[in-house]
Every structure is written in structure tokens, then in C-alpha cells.
Amino acid sequence: MTATATFVRHAPENADSRIVEWVEAIAEMTQPDRIIWCDGSAEERQRMLDESVAAGTLIKLNPAKRPNSYLARSNPSDVARVEARTFICSEDEDDAGPTNNWAPPAEMRETLDALFQGAMRGRTMYVVPFSMGPVGSPLARLGVQVTDSPYVVISTGIMTRMGADALAQIGPHTEWVPAVHSVGAPLLPGEDDVVWPCNETKYIVHYPESREIWSYGSAYGGNAILAKKGFALRIASKVGEEEGWLAAHMLLLKVTNPRGRAFHVAAGFPSACGKTNFAMLRPSIPGWKVETIGDDIAWMAQGPDGRLRAINPEAGFFGVAPGTGYSTNPTAIEMIADDTVFTNVALTDDGDVWWEGLTKEVPAHLTDWQGRDWTPDSESPAAHPNSRFTVAAHQCHSIADTWDDPAGVPIDAIIFGGRRATNVPLVAQARDWEHGVYMGATLASERTAAAEGTLGELRRDPFAMLPFSGVHMADHWQHWLNVGEKLNQSGNAPQIFQVNWFRRGCDGRFLWPGFSENSRVLAWITERIEERVDAVESPFGLVPVEGSIDYAEAGVSEKDWEALFEIDPAALSAEADDTDVFLTRMGPKLPDAVVRQHDEFRSRL
Ligand code: GTP
Ligand code: MN
Ligand code: MN
């Protein structure tokens, strides 16, 4: 053991010796003052919350307003995922592909070795074992993260099954993902800590072959809760490719029709395109029921019954706060009434939280996400646009009782969607799995005013996985084609659809009301699966026949309804040219099936 580290809590006796040795090696390198093995108990959680309040990292909210809830304010430079600092360091550059940052693994290891040397001095290193998926499920996978951030431990405790039960699952032959995290802010003896330690230098590094994740310099969730994007998407997409299953940036929901038949749906939309909203949908059509299984990540594998079965590997929701209000997502509002950790939202004068879109009425005075006085005249928003809530899944009133079924739920439909002001119709059904993979591969979202780049410019986000694939993007597509072929052999392939809630009229307004009205589209999807309604061919696939979706009930005029499906051949032809350029970037790995589907799309224009 290191000369400096004193154990506050030792490794449990049942800890696999490989983990104990690995923890010792990381401690040797990072030189923490203390090491604590986390057991995931309620007492441990409360102690860490209390310590974080004492340290100023968390502010306890008014218990009369929001019981057992806390606010964290990050360093203003540490508020989002850092895609430019995220690396897939595969042995061969070609395995990372054209859409990922890559560096030679040996070179990256040298860089990180230097950074992690002594990085935890003056701090506590927490050892955090976790299970992604129900403990003991055949679809679940295990990992251990070490971190010097109590905020990250608390967050991981909400987002995963964390602690002794997960550790007990790891035997001498169990695969587990080692994840190392440091905020990169060692303390000199006697030096005072800051409330949100981090470092200007940031690295989020994945080694797909050895399954390792190394994260330095950030405590923001997407960079630091390594179980989530790092493991459950980037490393998992590599493991899934080798083992024949799918890691997807998708929500999971269960929808039951008035006749009592239930369907399970997986839907992949890019970040900030409505997954959490859709997962917690309250249908506007009477007699229909939607229940939540997951809001961000799905792991899907062919089950013993031949069907595609999916689990939500997470145990909580890390949702975008702004825009979440009673009128858009009442289920989320009820879910976060207590026992929630908020990050970078505004604080009200009576000790509660607020953000843009929470209420129609804007408070006369707030403390903004940076701790400054704020009034409605202030120039910047009170809450950071990427402010978040972190809350356990069981607090969600719409959670399905099967959400943590170890066998997973059988998937009937897969949906892709993006934010598209033009061209893409409200809904279309793929002609077959191969066409559906083409829909996923060519998925794009328009840049909003908030993002860099030209407004309305297309950003390709294939399978909503652009920032989250641990493999060459074209290999990811080929893998989906392979999985579909196996499902098709036994007639078990789910139907694939594409949706777009964001099409706009010439006047710039959304043509479709969205949110609870999206239930009409969801209902149509289930009716297509049941073969109860007809559909007509379009360049995008099969679209609804007149009368199969009651748009008038949703408050949509006939003119707007037609505009939602309008085909502009010149615009589509320009988009097909853009797709050509994008597909060419994939190089020789581009699957023939995708090229075939693209040719077909052109021929249908
Ligand atoms: P990540 O958690 O970052 O992966 O994103 P997400 O896909 O869960 O996004 P989220 O559900 O938080 O959606 C964020 C934005 O989409 C908010 O601005 C919502 O108001 C908006 N949104 C969601 N559903 C709809 C809809 O049906 N119509 C419209 N117009 N906006 C929507
Ligand atoms: Mn996401
Ligand atoms: Mn979300």
C-alpha cells in the first residue's frame, strides 16, 4: 500500500483480489489520503450528503418545499460533456472510425500516467462497485469506479445499483469494467478546498479492448459518472459487437392499448431531442396507457424465446431541467418533488429550485446557477441550459412494474427521431429491418441557435450515437444489420419507425403540438404492428393513410397535417447529396446494405 493512504474503510473480505490489486495500484499512482470502499447503504449515502453540505459542494434545499433534496453548483467551466476531449483509444485507429477522436493507446497512457500521478493528494479515493442492469440479470454487466469526487459517488449511487450487492457479483472469472476518475485537483497540506474542484485540462478516455475508462479534470455527470455514457454506451457498444447484442442511446417504454394489449418500444433521439419526455408521456387519447422503463440507454439482446429483449441498465434519471414543467412533463415534475439532486439550476428565495420552463410565472428574484442575484431583467438564464436533475427510477410514478425484470422486456418497435424543421415527415415506417438501419444511419438533427454552427445546418447523429459509439460507426451499422438478420430468421425482428416532432411551418411555428399528443403517433405505430391500419408508400417509407391518425383532435388543421408529410423533391435531393458525403466518410467499412438503401431512397424521389 502507499505510504500516505490510510484506510477509512477497507476492502470487504469478499472483494475479488483482482479488484483489490487494481485499487492498490491506482492508489499508488494517485496518492489519496484516504480510501473508502462504498457499500451503497442508506447511512453511507446520508453521511456523504451531510459531508458535501458541510464542504459547500451541495446546498440543502428547504425541506418544507423539497424534502431530502440538494443543489450543486459546478464550476462555470464544467457544465457539459466535452466531446473534443473524449477519446476512443483502440489499438487500431480504424476501429475508432472517422467520427471519434483517437490517439495511440501507448501515447495516451503516457499522457494520463503523468496527469494521474499524485492527482488525488489530500483527497479521499472512493471505490464504487456497481451493476448496470438488475443484479444477477443475464443482460447485466459489472464495473468498479474509483473517484475522488463525493458528488460523483452520490450521483452513481442514484444512477446505478451501487455497493455491496454489485461487488458480491464479481468472482474470480467475472468480467468487470475498471473506471478511474479524478477531478485533477490535488490539495497541498492545509490547503482549503473549493466547492467544485476540477481542472482546465480534461480527458475522457476509453480503451475498448481492455474495457478501461479513464476520466480526468471534470466532475460533470456525463464526463464523470463513468457507468453511464462511458460504460453503458461506449464500452458496451464494443462488448455488444463482440457478444452479439446492442447498446443503444434509447429510451424504453411500455404502451397498452384500450383492448389491454401491451407493446414495448425503444426510441433513439439525439441529446435534447425528447427521450425523457417521450418515456414519461401522458397520452392525450383516452384508454391508452404509457409506462416508463428507461429514459436514456437500452441494452438489447435476442432472448431464449427468440425475441429482442431489452433492459434499462441504469437505476435513475439524469434529466435536462430547463423546459421540464407541468405542461410538458408532469410525470417528471412529480418525480422530482423530493429526494433529488439538482445541478446548476436556480435557487428561489425560500430555498427551492427554479428553471426556465418550470412555471409560466417567473419569480421576481432568484439566485442564478452561478450564485449571483437574478431578476427577470437579467441577461442570462437563471438556470444553465444543460442543468440537470438526478433522481432514482423508483420515484417515477409511471415506472412499469417490469422495468427491472432481469429477463428484459420484448421489443415490438424501434423508433428513430431527430429535430428536423424540414423534409422529414411526422412518422414513417421502415419497409424492413435493412431500411430501418438506413433510417438510423442517416439520422440527423438541425443545430439550434444555442449550438455552434449555422442555424438549420444538419448535424449527422447516426443512431443518436455520434458522441457515444466506442466502435467505428460503420461497424456499428453492420452489427445492427447482423443482429436483424438473426432476428429475421425466426420472424422476431421488431418493426422500425422514424418520427419528427419538430417540423415547422413557413411561419416558423411547430406544425405538431408534440408532448402528450405524440401518443397519437405511438398508437398508430402499435396499430401498424397489429396490421389494423393501412399505410401508403413515400420516399421515407410507409406513412399514415387519411383518417388513421385523428389530427383534428390534436388541434392540427388539415393544411398543417399535409405540411407535416410534404415532400419537396429538390430539398430531398440536396439532402441525399449531403448523405452521400456523409456515407463516403465511412470508407471501405460502409455496409453494402446502406448503399443499396440510399440508392433506393434516391430512386423513390
Ligand atoms: P438527453 O437526456 O440529453 O439524452 O436528452 P433527451 O433526449 O432526454 O431530451 P429531453 O427529453 O430532455 O428533451 C429536451 C427538449 O426537447 C426540451 O426542450 C423539450 O421541451 C423538447 N421536447 C421534447 N418533446 C417534445 C415535443 O414533442 N415537441 C417539441 N416541440 N419539443 C419537445
Ligand atoms: Mn442521453
Ligand atoms: Mn434525457
XYZ file of C-alpha atoms and ligand atoms in Angstrom:
639
model
C 0.000 0.000 0.000
C 1.069 3.560 -0.473
C 2.902 5.277 2.304
C 0.328 8.049 2.610
C -3.055 6.370 2.236
C -4.830 5.412 5.418
C -7.898 3.260 5.021
C -11.089 4.640 6.422
C -12.962 1.592 5.187
C -11.054 -1.440 3.934
C -11.937 -3.750 1.104
C -14.718 -6.126 2.122
C -13.500 -9.695 2.628
C -15.378 -10.967 -0.413
C -13.806 -8.405 -2.771
C -12.201 -10.157 -5.729
C -8.416 -9.999 -5.428
C -8.104 -8.507 -8.929
C -10.134 -5.502 -7.761
C -8.125 -5.147 -4.550
C -4.851 -5.217 -6.517
C -6.170 -2.719 -9.059
C -7.323 -0.329 -6.311
C -3.881 -0.574 -4.700
C -2.166 0.204 -7.996
C -4.378 3.243 -8.639
C -3.791 4.479 -5.065
C -0.051 4.059 -5.565
C -0.320 6.272 -8.624
C -2.797 8.907 -7.411
C -1.690 9.077 -3.725
C -5.029 9.742 -1.957
C -5.012 10.467 1.800
C -7.850 8.046 2.469
C -9.559 5.133 0.708
C -13.209 4.256 1.286
C -14.876 1.188 -0.199
C -18.519 2.125 -0.696
C -21.238 -0.328 0.394
C -24.203 1.553 -1.089
C -26.084 1.712 2.242
C -28.546 4.471 3.146
C -26.298 5.514 6.069
C -23.311 5.875 3.776
C -25.368 7.970 1.352
C -26.650 10.254 4.119
C -23.155 10.675 5.545
C -21.794 11.671 2.126
C -24.661 14.125 1.590
C -24.038 15.715 5.010
C -20.296 15.949 4.365
C -20.928 17.545 0.953
C -23.215 20.137 2.552
C -20.529 20.887 5.144
C -17.972 21.263 2.342
C -20.276 23.604 0.390
C -20.490 21.323 -2.674
C -24.189 20.723 -2.001
C -26.790 23.189 -0.737
C -29.608 21.569 1.201
C -32.955 22.754 -0.147
C -35.817 23.841 2.127
C -37.238 20.540 3.482
C -40.731 22.054 3.623
C -40.507 22.749 -0.125
C -38.377 19.883 -1.408
C -37.534 17.223 1.192
C -34.149 15.449 1.093
C -33.060 17.401 -1.954
C -29.856 19.231 -2.790
C -28.428 21.746 -5.225
C -24.908 21.541 -6.666
C -23.326 24.481 -8.481
C -20.485 23.420 -10.723
C -17.510 25.455 -11.763
C -18.870 27.562 -14.688
C -16.359 25.848 -16.988
C -17.565 22.333 -16.096
C -21.179 22.175 -17.236
C -21.431 19.664 -20.086
C -19.883 16.702 -21.876
C -16.619 17.634 -23.569
C -16.765 15.860 -26.935
C -13.459 17.352 -28.124
C -11.733 15.831 -25.055
C -13.389 12.400 -25.397
C -11.238 9.664 -26.949
C -11.681 6.110 -28.174
C -8.143 4.700 -27.956
C -8.489 1.392 -29.786
C -5.306 -0.444 -30.755
C -6.094 0.205 -34.418
C -7.251 3.720 -35.396
C -9.609 2.176 -37.932
C -11.600 0.585 -35.077
C -12.459 4.036 -33.680
C -13.648 5.271 -37.069
C -13.998 8.712 -38.613
C -16.464 10.091 -36.044
C -14.357 9.586 -32.883
C -11.227 11.261 -31.525
C -8.411 8.734 -31.455
C -4.856 8.658 -30.129
C -2.405 5.720 -29.989
C -3.156 3.906 -26.705
C 0.511 3.801 -25.630
C 0.865 7.531 -26.152
C -2.405 8.254 -24.327
C -1.357 6.049 -21.411
C 1.830 8.084 -21.039
C -0.144 11.348 -21.056
C -2.618 10.053 -18.480
C 0.088 8.487 -16.285
C 1.650 11.910 -15.886
C -1.686 13.581 -15.117
C -2.905 10.956 -12.611
C 0.459 10.913 -10.763
C -0.435 12.276 -7.313
C -3.772 13.593 -8.634
C -5.740 12.584 -5.514
C -3.303 14.024 -2.909
C -5.162 15.463 0.043
C -8.397 13.780 -1.037
C -10.378 10.626 -0.358
C -10.494 7.932 -3.022
C -13.853 6.185 -3.093
C -14.156 2.656 -4.501
C -17.570 2.354 -6.106
C -18.703 -1.093 -7.338
C -21.850 -1.076 -9.494
C -24.097 -3.247 -11.626
C -25.539 -1.986 -14.903
C -28.877 -3.781 -15.097
C -30.699 -5.735 -12.411
C -28.160 -7.504 -10.176
C -27.863 -11.062 -11.445
C -29.640 -10.485 -14.804
C -28.034 -12.313 -17.757
C -28.024 -8.930 -19.513
C -26.393 -7.051 -16.626
C -22.687 -6.134 -16.581
C -20.449 -5.051 -13.714
C -17.934 -2.324 -13.089
C -15.907 -0.597 -10.403
C -15.156 3.117 -10.456
C -12.627 4.845 -8.257
C -13.177 8.572 -7.866
C -12.081 11.447 -5.647
C -15.426 13.262 -6.052
C -18.145 12.710 -3.406
C -20.645 14.315 -5.852
C -19.829 11.559 -8.354
C -20.271 8.853 -5.698
C -23.673 10.270 -4.707
C -24.731 10.516 -8.377
C -23.524 6.998 -9.197
C -25.480 5.778 -6.161
C -28.658 7.132 -7.780
C -27.920 6.177 -11.387
C -26.738 2.566 -10.813
C -27.188 -0.383 -8.462
C -24.164 0.602 -6.407
C -22.438 -1.102 -3.494
C -22.015 -4.436 -1.731
C -24.534 -6.420 -3.844
C -22.759 -5.453 -7.056
C -19.331 -6.218 -5.569
C -20.538 -9.650 -4.453
C -21.382 -10.449 -8.099
C -17.736 -10.162 -9.146
C -15.995 -13.528 -8.733
C -12.564 -14.585 -9.959
C -13.880 -15.212 -13.503
C -16.379 -12.357 -13.794
C -15.680 -9.631 -16.352
C -15.798 -6.129 -14.909
C -15.032 -2.681 -16.254
C -12.376 -0.705 -14.356
C -13.080 3.041 -14.388
C -10.703 5.637 -12.947
C -11.871 9.170 -12.279
C -10.142 12.186 -10.734
C -11.189 15.813 -10.675
C -7.475 16.544 -11.150
C -7.176 18.970 -8.238
C -4.772 17.625 -5.597
C -4.617 19.578 -2.329
C -1.426 20.683 -0.621
C -1.261 20.016 3.125
C -3.501 22.586 4.816
C -4.830 23.946 1.512
C -8.548 24.832 1.529
C -10.713 23.016 -0.974
C -13.067 24.773 -3.407
C -16.744 23.751 -3.671
C -16.352 22.253 -7.163
C -12.773 21.119 -7.782
C -11.877 20.403 -11.419
C -9.083 21.070 -13.893
C -8.905 23.049 -17.144
C -7.209 20.012 -18.688
C -9.780 17.329 -19.338
C -9.562 13.813 -20.757
C -12.356 11.256 -21.107
C -10.575 8.172 -22.444
C -11.805 4.705 -23.364
C -9.663 1.681 -24.211
C -12.195 -0.617 -25.920
C -10.011 -3.744 -25.942
C -9.176 -3.717 -22.220
C -12.597 -2.166 -21.392
C -10.920 0.569 -19.305
C -12.225 4.104 -18.801
C -10.045 6.973 -17.530
C -11.552 10.387 -16.833
C -9.609 13.436 -15.674
C -10.408 17.025 -14.818
C -14.250 17.143 -14.833
C -16.950 16.261 -12.305
C -19.877 16.949 -14.676
C -22.136 13.868 -14.835
C -21.652 12.951 -18.491
C -17.855 13.083 -18.065
C -17.579 11.636 -14.574
C -20.408 9.151 -13.875
C -18.446 6.651 -15.945
C -21.063 3.908 -15.590
C -23.380 5.898 -17.855
C -22.096 7.192 -21.216
C -18.576 5.767 -20.822
C -19.527 2.223 -19.864
C -23.191 1.691 -20.810
C -22.735 3.192 -24.298
C -19.076 3.469 -25.403
C -17.549 0.355 -23.841
C -20.861 -1.535 -24.126
C -21.094 -0.853 -27.876
C -17.736 -2.641 -28.226
C -18.666 -5.528 -25.892
C -22.060 -5.853 -27.600
C -20.421 -6.011 -31.012
C -18.262 -8.932 -29.843
C -21.059 -10.714 -27.973
C -23.929 -10.114 -30.400
C -26.092 -7.587 -28.519
C -26.959 -3.917 -28.921
C -26.071 -0.926 -26.730
C -28.346 1.941 -27.731
C -28.913 5.598 -26.772
C -32.610 4.844 -26.448
C -35.494 5.243 -24.049
C -37.702 2.240 -23.296
C -41.453 2.400 -22.759
C -44.468 0.129 -22.459
C -47.699 1.184 -24.132
C -51.024 -0.550 -23.504
C -53.984 -0.057 -25.857
C -57.650 0.129 -24.765
C -58.029 -3.583 -25.548
C -55.330 -4.354 -22.965
C -52.584 -5.407 -25.385
C -49.128 -4.177 -24.339
C -46.239 -3.249 -26.650
C -42.661 -2.366 -25.801
C -40.886 0.391 -27.677
C -37.242 1.526 -27.835
C -36.643 5.021 -29.208
C -33.342 6.692 -30.099
C -33.294 10.503 -30.357
C -30.119 12.633 -30.077
C -29.437 14.505 -26.825
C -32.044 17.164 -26.028
C -34.497 15.781 -28.610
C -37.147 14.451 -26.246
C -36.265 10.975 -24.912
C -37.059 11.755 -21.276
C -40.301 13.476 -22.339
C -41.412 10.581 -24.565
C -40.516 7.954 -21.925
C -42.851 9.681 -19.437
C -45.596 10.511 -21.929
C -49.153 11.016 -20.632
C -51.379 10.026 -23.565
C -53.965 12.545 -24.694
C -56.091 9.720 -26.143
C -58.489 8.067 -23.716
C -57.955 4.427 -22.826
C -54.237 4.314 -23.656
C -51.551 3.909 -21.010
C -47.821 4.595 -21.254
C -45.359 3.346 -18.645
C -41.662 4.144 -18.330
C -38.842 1.582 -18.407
C -35.846 3.810 -19.169
C -35.170 7.315 -20.495
C -31.663 7.209 -21.987
C -29.961 3.841 -22.526
C -31.168 0.402 -23.649
C -29.236 -2.867 -23.835
C -30.925 -5.319 -26.185
C -30.190 -8.981 -26.908
C -32.047 -11.863 -28.507
C -33.612 -13.786 -25.626
C -34.193 -17.537 -25.180
C -37.654 -17.005 -26.728
C -36.022 -15.626 -29.906
C -37.332 -12.110 -29.353
C -35.260 -8.959 -28.918
C -35.250 -8.316 -25.163
C -34.229 -5.019 -23.605
C -33.152 -3.816 -20.189
C -32.555 -0.332 -18.866
C -29.022 -0.691 -17.480
C -29.488 2.373 -15.279
C -31.340 2.828 -11.994
C -32.108 6.530 -12.184
C -32.734 9.512 -14.435
C -30.216 12.273 -15.204
C -32.626 14.613 -16.963
C -32.428 18.067 -18.527
C -34.208 20.555 -16.212
C -34.981 23.554 -18.488
C -38.208 23.028 -20.385
C -39.424 20.465 -17.840
C -42.723 21.815 -16.485
C -46.279 20.788 -15.601
C -47.453 21.419 -19.143
C -44.680 19.406 -20.849
C -43.724 16.611 -18.445
C -45.941 16.477 -15.324
C -44.657 12.984 -14.510
C -41.100 14.295 -14.182
C -42.277 17.222 -12.056
C -43.968 14.833 -9.601
C -40.935 12.537 -9.645
C -38.536 15.276 -8.526
C -40.727 16.606 -5.693
C -38.297 15.131 -3.146
C -35.067 13.115 -2.818
C -33.465 14.734 -5.866
C -30.027 16.188 -6.559
C -30.158 19.253 -8.838
C -27.126 20.620 -10.665
C -26.828 24.193 -11.985
C -30.474 25.203 -11.602
C -31.529 28.465 -9.909
C -32.341 28.791 -6.199
C -35.514 30.566 -5.023
C -35.541 32.918 -2.050
C -37.419 30.310 0.002
C -34.858 27.587 -0.640
C -36.464 25.763 -3.558
C -35.299 25.326 -7.174
C -36.408 27.010 -10.403
C -35.502 26.898 -14.077
C -36.775 28.314 -17.353
C -39.979 26.453 -18.256
C -40.750 25.127 -14.760
C -43.597 27.609 -14.267
C -45.202 30.186 -16.527
C -44.761 32.777 -13.826
C -41.167 33.873 -13.438
C -40.068 34.587 -9.847
C -39.227 38.246 -9.160
C -35.895 37.296 -7.584
C -33.644 34.254 -7.736
C -30.059 33.214 -7.141
C -28.822 32.007 -10.523
C -26.832 28.838 -11.203
C -23.579 30.700 -10.563
C -24.774 32.032 -7.200
C -25.474 35.569 -8.454
C -28.578 37.691 -7.875
C -31.039 37.266 -10.708
C -34.217 39.109 -11.753
C -36.360 38.752 -14.890
C -34.362 41.682 -16.317
C -31.103 39.738 -16.088
C -29.495 38.998 -19.417
C -28.528 35.370 -18.893
C -30.855 32.498 -17.968
C -31.300 31.729 -14.262
C -30.599 28.029 -14.784
C -27.828 26.754 -17.044
C -29.377 25.398 -20.303
C -27.819 21.997 -19.505
C -28.802 21.990 -15.821
C -29.981 18.577 -14.658
C -31.910 16.613 -12.048
C -30.665 13.251 -10.734
C -33.336 11.008 -9.262
C -33.932 7.311 -8.599
C -36.124 5.456 -11.118
C -38.495 4.144 -8.442
C -39.620 7.730 -7.756
C -41.199 7.878 -11.217
C -44.993 7.351 -10.912
C -45.178 5.995 -14.452
C -42.437 3.392 -13.947
C -43.568 -0.039 -15.220
C -43.538 -2.870 -12.703
C -41.424 -4.798 -15.238
C -38.805 -2.031 -15.504
C -36.214 -4.090 -13.617
C -37.271 -7.542 -14.869
C -33.959 -9.456 -15.162
C -35.200 -11.083 -18.395
C -35.845 -7.685 -20.015
C -38.942 -6.708 -21.991
C -39.688 -7.952 -25.541
C -39.296 -5.124 -28.079
C -42.101 -4.659 -30.658
C -40.951 -1.397 -32.234
C -37.792 0.656 -32.588
C -38.108 4.372 -33.342
C -35.508 6.862 -34.572
C -36.075 10.599 -34.411
C -34.316 13.931 -34.643
C -35.036 17.635 -34.614
C -35.914 18.480 -38.212
C -37.631 21.733 -39.241
C -37.953 20.482 -42.816
C -38.029 17.386 -45.064
C -38.659 14.594 -42.532
C -42.327 13.590 -42.023
C -44.081 13.280 -38.647
C -43.871 9.497 -38.875
C -42.840 6.798 -41.344
C -42.491 3.045 -41.055
C -39.448 1.297 -42.494
C -40.212 -1.295 -45.175
C -37.975 -3.808 -43.398
C -35.083 -4.039 -40.919
C -32.483 -3.071 -43.538
C -34.436 0.072 -44.387
C -34.731 0.770 -40.657
C -30.959 0.564 -40.250
C -30.673 3.107 -43.079
C -33.059 5.400 -41.151
C -30.816 5.090 -38.087
C -27.592 5.514 -40.052
C -28.772 8.716 -41.744
C -30.366 10.245 -38.635
C -29.656 13.960 -38.401
C -30.689 16.851 -36.214
C -30.697 20.539 -37.006
C -28.454 22.761 -34.955
C -30.345 25.028 -32.616
C -29.423 28.658 -32.046
C -27.729 27.594 -28.834
C -25.146 25.419 -30.597
C -22.183 26.395 -32.715
C -22.548 26.333 -36.483
C -25.060 27.680 -38.940
C -28.674 27.668 -37.829
C -30.603 24.882 -39.506
C -27.415 23.145 -40.616
C -27.660 19.373 -40.445
C -25.592 17.584 -37.865
C -25.483 13.863 -38.642
C -26.087 11.846 -35.481
C -26.327 8.218 -36.645
C -28.348 6.052 -34.251
C -28.181 9.093 -31.881
C -24.761 7.593 -31.051
C -22.380 10.146 -32.587
C -20.811 11.085 -29.207
C -21.328 7.628 -27.697
C -20.045 4.953 -30.056
C -16.968 3.055 -28.889
C -16.524 1.496 -32.328
C -16.255 2.547 -35.987
C -19.692 3.947 -36.862
C -19.966 1.769 -39.984
C -19.133 -1.329 -37.896
C -21.988 -0.281 -35.594
C -24.361 -0.263 -38.599
C -23.084 -3.637 -39.815
C -23.625 -5.003 -36.312
C -27.250 -3.816 -36.351
C -27.687 -5.487 -39.765
C -26.247 -8.745 -38.380
C -28.480 -8.722 -35.291
C -31.506 -8.009 -37.504
C -30.667 -10.898 -39.801
C -30.691 -13.307 -36.858
C -33.982 -11.889 -35.557
C -35.497 -12.116 -39.037
C -34.575 -15.808 -39.325
C -37.063 -16.595 -36.569
C -39.535 -13.879 -37.618
C -38.801 -11.873 -34.484
C -37.395 -8.618 -35.820
C -39.178 -5.564 -34.366
C -40.701 -3.050 -36.787
C -38.664 0.128 -37.240
C -40.096 3.680 -37.492
C -38.887 7.243 -37.832
C -40.571 10.240 -36.147
C -40.114 14.003 -36.199
C -41.914 16.150 -33.613
C -40.098 19.294 -34.735
C -41.239 20.110 -38.282
C -42.047 23.785 -38.722
C -44.334 25.780 -40.990
C -43.188 28.689 -43.201
C -44.049 30.953 -40.251
C -41.556 29.103 -38.035
C -44.100 27.550 -35.679
C -44.126 23.823 -34.826
C -46.699 22.065 -37.037
C -47.244 19.299 -34.481
C -48.152 20.059 -30.828
C -45.924 17.234 -29.535
C -45.659 16.016 -25.931
C -48.892 14.230 -24.859
C -50.207 14.405 -28.445
C -47.291 12.186 -29.510
C -49.454 9.373 -28.126
C -51.447 9.532 -31.401
C -48.325 8.634 -33.345
C -47.429 5.939 -30.832
C -50.933 4.482 -31.163
C -50.588 4.421 -34.965
C -47.268 2.565 -34.598
C -48.917 -0.153 -32.495
C -51.801 -0.365 -34.984
C -49.307 -0.896 -37.809
C -47.774 -3.744 -35.795
C -51.226 -5.246 -35.315
C -51.889 -4.655 -39.032
C -55.119 -2.845 -38.159
C -54.423 0.212 -40.346
C -53.187 0.683 -43.907
C -50.273 2.865 -44.907
C -49.062 4.424 -48.157
C -45.625 4.497 -49.747
C -43.482 7.625 -49.578
C -39.740 8.179 -50.170
C -39.275 7.828 -46.396
C -41.268 4.625 -46.047
C -44.875 3.872 -45.140
C -46.895 6.855 -43.919
C -50.450 7.036 -42.470
C -53.483 6.923 -44.755
C -56.099 9.641 -44.327
C -58.150 9.016 -41.198
C -55.759 6.712 -39.348
C -54.493 9.484 -37.025
C -57.083 11.914 -35.617
C -55.053 15.093 -36.036
C -58.090 17.352 -35.649
C -58.461 16.089 -32.060
C -54.839 17.161 -31.525
C -55.762 20.664 -32.711
C -53.936 20.354 -36.039
C -55.515 21.789 -39.197
C -55.790 19.784 -42.407
C -53.327 22.180 -44.041
C -50.731 21.663 -41.287
C -51.279 17.912 -41.376
C -50.479 17.884 -45.085
C -47.417 20.061 -44.463
C -46.177 17.516 -41.892
C -45.829 14.991 -44.736
C -44.956 17.318 -47.589
C -42.267 16.113 -49.982
C -40.023 18.717 -51.597
C -38.054 16.758 -54.239
C -35.396 19.463 -54.688
C -34.727 19.723 -50.946
C -34.670 15.948 -50.574
C -32.303 15.599 -53.481
C -29.956 18.127 -51.825
C -30.217 16.161 -48.601
C -29.400 12.934 -50.465
C -26.234 14.629 -51.776
C -25.326 15.547 -48.206
C -25.935 11.919 -47.202
C -23.561 10.814 -49.995
C -20.779 12.907 -48.499
C -21.502 11.559 -45.023
C -21.604 7.919 -46.151
C -18.377 8.334 -48.132
C -16.635 9.405 -44.916
C -17.212 5.871 -43.590
C -14.710 4.456 -46.090
C -14.498 0.774 -47.042
C -16.424 -0.395 -43.956
C -19.654 1.181 -45.235
C -22.123 -1.751 -45.467
C -23.461 -2.568 -48.957
C -26.955 -2.673 -47.485
C -26.757 1.012 -46.518
C -25.566 1.962 -50.015
C -28.409 -0.107 -51.504
C -30.958 1.657 -49.298
C -29.541 5.055 -50.199
C -29.843 4.274 -53.924
C -33.405 3.158 -53.291
C -34.185 6.422 -51.466
C -32.936 8.398 -54.458
C -34.905 6.281 -56.900
C -38.111 6.984 -54.965
C -37.740 10.765 -55.155
P -30.574 13.631 -23.091
O -31.078 13.325 -21.725
O -29.538 14.749 -23.119
O -30.081 12.433 -23.864
O -31.802 14.289 -23.943
P -33.339 13.812 -24.106
O -33.494 13.186 -25.455
O -33.818 13.056 -22.929
O -34.073 15.225 -24.199
P -35.324 15.783 -23.358
O -36.477 14.831 -23.238
O -34.792 16.342 -22.096
O -35.809 16.951 -24.382
C -35.350 18.217 -24.284
C -36.021 19.218 -25.227
O -36.917 18.678 -26.203
C -36.829 20.199 -24.403
O -36.580 21.482 -24.893
C -38.256 19.767 -24.667
O -39.151 20.798 -24.446
C -38.185 19.345 -26.113
N -39.264 18.403 -26.489
C -39.454 17.155 -26.018
N -40.542 16.587 -26.605
C -41.021 17.496 -27.478
C -42.118 17.504 -28.395
O -42.866 16.536 -28.538
N -42.291 18.631 -29.142
C -41.470 19.722 -29.027
N -41.711 20.781 -29.779
N -40.435 19.752 -28.160
C -40.205 18.659 -27.409
Mn -28.509 10.959 -23.377
Mn -32.929 12.597 -21.063
